[in-house]
CSV table of C-alpha atoms in Angstrom, one decimal:
chain,number,residue,atom,x,y,z
A,12,MET,CA,-77.3,74.9,-33.5
A,13,THR,CA,-76.9,79.0,-34.4
A,14,GLU,CA,-73.4,80.6,-35.8
A,15,ALA,CA,-72.5,82.2,-32.7
A,16,SER,CA,-73.2,79.1,-30.7
A,17,ARG,CA,-71.4,77.0,-33.6
A,18,ALA,CA,-68.3,79.6,-33.6
A,19,ARG,CA,-68.0,79.8,-29.7
A,20,LEU,CA,-67.3,75.6,-30.1
A,21,LEU,CA,-64.3,75.7,-32.3
A,22,ALA,CA,-63.0,78.1,-30.4
A,23,GLY,CA,-63.1,76.0,-27.5
A,24,LEU,CA,-62.0,72.9,-29.4
A,25,GLY,CA,-59.2,74.8,-30.2
A,26,LEU,CA,-58.0,76.0,-27.2
A,27,LEU,CA,-58.6,72.4,-25.3
A,28,VAL,CA,-56.5,71.1,-28.1
A,29,LEU,CA,-53.7,73.9,-27.6
A,30,ALA,CA,-53.6,73.4,-23.4
A,31,ALA,CA,-52.9,69.7,-24.6
A,32,LEU,CA,-50.7,70.3,-26.8
A,33,VAL,CA,-48.5,72.4,-24.5
A,34,ALA,CA,-48.7,70.3,-21.7
A,35,SER,CA,-48.1,67.2,-23.6
A,36,GLY,CA,-44.8,68.8,-24.8
A,37,VAL,CA,-43.6,71.0,-21.2
A,38,ALA,CA,-41.6,67.1,-20.4
A,39,PRO,CA,-42.5,64.7,-23.0
A,40,TYR,CA,-40.9,61.1,-22.1
A,41,ASP,CA,-38.8,61.5,-25.6
A,42,ARG,CA,-38.9,64.5,-27.3
A,43,ALA,CA,-38.2,63.7,-30.8
A,44,THR,CA,-40.8,60.8,-30.8
A,45,TRP,CA,-43.4,63.7,-29.2
A,46,LEU,CA,-43.1,65.8,-32.0
A,47,LEU,CA,-43.0,63.3,-34.9
A,48,GLU,CA,-46.2,61.7,-33.2
A,49,VAL,CA,-47.8,65.5,-33.2
A,50,ALA,CA,-46.4,66.7,-36.3
A,51,PRO,CA,-49.6,65.9,-38.2
A,52,ALA,CA,-51.6,68.3,-35.0
A,53,LEU,CA,-48.9,71.0,-36.0
A,54,ILE,CA,-49.9,71.4,-39.6
A,55,ALA,CA,-53.6,71.1,-39.4
A,56,ALA,CA,-54.2,73.3,-36.6
A,57,PRO,CA,-52.8,76.1,-38.5
A,58,VAL,CA,-54.4,74.8,-41.5
A,59,LEU,CA,-58.1,74.4,-39.9
A,60,TRP,CA,-57.5,77.9,-38.6
A,61,ALA,CA,-56.6,79.8,-41.7
A,62,THR,CA,-60.5,78.0,-43.6
A,63,TRP,CA,-62.9,77.5,-40.9
A,64,ARG,CA,-64.9,80.9,-42.6
A,65,ARG,CA,-63.7,80.3,-46.5
A,66,TYR,CA,-64.0,76.7,-46.7
A,67,PRO,CA,-66.0,75.6,-43.6
A,68,LEU,CA,-66.2,72.1,-41.9
A,69,THR,CA,-69.4,70.3,-40.0
A,70,THR,CA,-68.9,70.4,-36.6
A,71,LEU,CA,-69.0,66.9,-36.7
A,72,LEU,CA,-65.6,66.8,-38.3
A,73,TYR,CA,-64.6,69.3,-36.6
A,74,ALA,CA,-64.9,67.1,-33.4
A,75,LEU,CA,-63.8,64.2,-34.5
A,76,ILE,CA,-60.5,66.2,-36.1
A,77,ALA,CA,-59.6,67.9,-32.3
A,78,LEU,CA,-60.2,64.2,-30.9
A,79,HIS,CA,-57.8,62.5,-33.5
A,80,MET,CA,-55.7,64.9,-32.3
A,81,GLY,CA,-56.2,64.8,-29.1
A,82,VAL,CA,-55.2,61.0,-29.4
A,83,LEU,CA,-51.9,61.5,-31.1
A,84,ILE,CA,-50.8,64.3,-28.4
A,85,LEU,CA,-51.5,61.8,-25.4
A,86,GLY,CA,-49.5,59.2,-27.9
A,87,GLY,CA,-46.6,61.8,-28.2
A,88,ALA,CA,-46.3,62.4,-24.6
A,89,TYR,CA,-45.7,59.1,-23.0
A,90,THR,CA,-45.2,57.1,-26.7
A,91,TYR,CA,-47.7,55.1,-27.7
A,92,ALA,CA,-46.4,51.7,-25.9
A,93,ARG,CA,-46.5,53.8,-22.7
A,94,VAL,CA,-50.0,55.2,-22.3
A,95,PRO,CA,-51.8,54.9,-19.4
A,96,LEU,CA,-55.3,54.6,-20.8
A,97,GLY,CA,-53.5,51.6,-22.8
A,98,PHE,CA,-52.4,49.3,-20.5
A,99,TRP,CA,-56.1,50.5,-18.3
A,100,LEU,CA,-57.6,48.3,-21.7
A,101,GLN,CA,-54.4,45.8,-22.1
A,102,ASP,CA,-55.7,44.8,-17.9
A,103,ALA,CA,-59.0,45.0,-18.1
A,104,LEU,CA,-58.9,43.1,-21.9
A,105,HIS,CA,-56.5,40.4,-21.1
A,106,LEU,CA,-54.3,41.6,-24.0
A,107,GLY,CA,-50.4,40.4,-24.8
A,108,ARG,CA,-50.0,44.4,-25.8
A,109,ASN,CA,-50.8,47.8,-24.5
A,110,PRO,CA,-52.9,48.7,-27.7
A,111,TYR,CA,-53.5,52.9,-27.3
A,112,ASP,CA,-51.9,52.5,-30.8
A,113,LYS,CA,-54.8,50.7,-32.4
A,114,ILE,CA,-56.8,53.7,-31.2
A,115,GLY,CA,-54.5,56.1,-32.8
A,116,HIS,CA,-54.9,54.0,-36.1
A,117,PHE,CA,-58.4,53.6,-36.1
A,118,MET,CA,-58.8,57.8,-35.6
A,119,GLN,CA,-56.5,57.6,-38.9
A,120,GLY,CA,-58.9,56.0,-41.1
A,121,LEU,CA,-62.1,57.2,-39.5
A,122,VAL,CA,-61.2,61.4,-39.9
A,123,PRO,CA,-59.3,61.0,-42.9
A,124,ALA,CA,-62.4,59.6,-44.6
A,125,MET,CA,-64.6,61.3,-43.2
A,126,VAL,CA,-63.0,64.6,-44.4
A,127,ALA,CA,-62.0,62.6,-47.6
A,128,ARG,CA,-65.9,62.5,-47.6
A,129,GLU,CA,-67.5,66.0,-46.5
A,130,VAL,CA,-64.9,67.4,-49.3
A,131,LEU,CA,-65.9,65.1,-52.1
A,132,LEU,CA,-69.7,65.5,-51.1
A,133,GLN,CA,-69.6,69.0,-50.7
A,134,ARG,CA,-67.4,71.0,-53.6
A,135,GLY,CA,-69.5,68.7,-55.9
A,136,TYR,CA,-67.0,66.5,-57.2
A,137,VAL,CA,-69.2,63.5,-56.5
A,138,SER,CA,-72.6,62.4,-56.2
A,139,ARG,CA,-73.8,59.4,-55.4
A,140,ARG,CA,-72.9,58.1,-51.7
A,141,GLY,CA,-71.8,55.0,-52.7
A,142,MET,CA,-69.0,56.3,-54.1
A,143,ALA,CA,-68.2,58.8,-52.1
A,144,ALA,CA,-68.4,56.1,-49.9
A,145,PHE,CA,-65.8,54.0,-51.8
A,146,LEU,CA,-63.6,57.2,-52.5
A,147,SER,CA,-62.9,58.4,-48.8
A,148,VAL,CA,-62.1,54.5,-47.4
A,149,CYS,CA,-59.7,54.6,-50.7
A,150,VAL,CA,-58.3,57.9,-49.1
A,151,ALA,CA,-58.2,56.9,-45.7
A,152,MET,CA,-56.2,53.3,-46.1
A,153,ALA,CA,-53.6,55.6,-48.5
A,154,ILE,CA,-52.7,58.1,-45.7
A,155,SER,CA,-52.5,54.6,-43.6
A,156,ALA,CA,-49.6,53.1,-45.7
A,157,VAL,CA,-47.9,56.4,-46.6
A,158,TYR,CA,-47.7,56.5,-42.5
A,159,GLU,CA,-46.8,53.2,-42.7
A,160,LEU,CA,-43.4,54.0,-45.0
A,161,ILE,CA,-43.1,57.1,-43.5
A,162,GLU,CA,-42.5,54.9,-40.1
A,163,TRP,CA,-40.7,52.5,-42.2
A,164,GLY,CA,-38.6,55.2,-43.1
A,165,VAL,CA,-37.2,56.7,-40.1
A,166,ALA,CA,-36.4,53.5,-38.3
A,167,LEU,CA,-34.0,53.0,-41.4
A,168,ALA,CA,-32.6,56.5,-40.7
A,169,ALA,CA,-33.0,56.0,-36.9
A,170,GLY,CA,-32.4,52.3,-36.7
A,171,SER,CA,-32.6,51.1,-32.7
A,172,GLY,CA,-33.6,55.0,-32.0
A,173,ALA,CA,-36.7,54.5,-33.9
A,174,THR,CA,-38.6,52.1,-31.5
A,175,ASP,CA,-40.8,54.5,-29.4
A,176,PHE,CA,-42.2,55.6,-32.6
A,177,LEU,CA,-42.8,52.8,-34.3
A,178,GLY,CA,-44.6,50.9,-30.7
A,179,THR,CA,-44.6,47.3,-32.6
A,180,GLN,CA,-44.2,45.7,-29.1
A,181,GLY,CA,-42.7,43.0,-30.4
A,182,ASP,CA,-45.4,42.7,-32.8
A,183,PRO,CA,-43.8,41.2,-36.6
A,184,TRP,CA,-47.6,41.2,-38.1
A,185,ASP,CA,-48.3,44.8,-36.2
A,186,THR,CA,-47.5,47.2,-39.8
A,187,GLN,CA,-51.0,45.2,-41.4
A,188,SER,CA,-53.3,45.1,-37.8
A,189,ASP,CA,-52.0,48.8,-38.3
A,190,MET,CA,-53.6,48.9,-41.5
A,191,PHE,CA,-56.4,47.3,-40.8
A,192,TRP,CA,-57.6,48.8,-37.7
A,193,ALA,CA,-57.6,52.1,-39.9
A,194,LEU,CA,-60.3,50.2,-42.6
A,195,LEU,CA,-62.5,49.3,-39.4
A,196,GLY,CA,-62.1,53.0,-39.3
A,197,ALA,CA,-62.9,54.3,-42.7
A,198,MET,CA,-65.9,51.8,-42.3
A,199,VAL,CA,-67.3,53.1,-39.0
A,200,ALA,CA,-67.1,56.5,-41.0
A,201,VAL,CA,-69.0,55.8,-43.8
A,202,THR,CA,-71.3,53.3,-42.5
A,203,LEU,CA,-72.2,54.2,-38.3
A,204,LEU,CA,-71.9,57.7,-39.2
A,205,LEU,CA,-73.3,58.8,-42.7
A,206,ARG,CA,-76.5,59.6,-42.0
A,207,TRP,CA,-75.4,62.0,-38.9
A,208,HIS,CA,-72.4,63.6,-41.0
A,209,ASP,CA,-75.1,63.8,-44.3
A,210,TRP,CA,-77.2,66.0,-41.9
A,211,GLN,CA,-74.6,68.5,-40.8
A,212,MET,CA,-73.8,69.1,-43.9
A,213,ARG,CA,-77.2,69.5,-45.6
A,214,ALA,CA,-77.5,72.3,-42.3
A,215,LEU,CA,-73.8,73.9,-43.4
A,216,ARG,CA,-75.3,74.7,-46.8
A,217,TYR,CA,-77.6,77.2,-45.4
């Protein structure tokens, strides 16, 4: 992929995310929940835009980040427990609840693990792939744990008003299953995507 085509692809991804964000914010189910859910995208997007020339990431990672933002934006628009895709999965898989939030937590493990792996290897903080994989999973799980602590803090501050943000749907083990799905995402990042990621990092150096 040439630099020009890569720039066009990244610009297209950015415009798609921006369009989705604007559309989701027109009439979300709950404005406060929308803001809480899309906050990571609102923070990450300007940082990525400001650093894409000086500290470029692989095209694969940018695409995964954009996909993660899309998951967050859709969840913010409907609240996770009401996303139509989740109801379709619930019916198709005969589940007792809308599982869309698990997609979000899977991405919450996959994308931070990919970011950590790329930074650790590209910046030379570690040289061994095994150690990079271990630390990447640790970073992803730490982020997942911090997010659960944030949810706990919001629940304490807002009381019943935090129901849509928490999205537990009556599941007493929701926190544990959220972290399990994040772990699955992180493991996919450092195993199934490993060769593709390595190839893209090598290409980025030249």
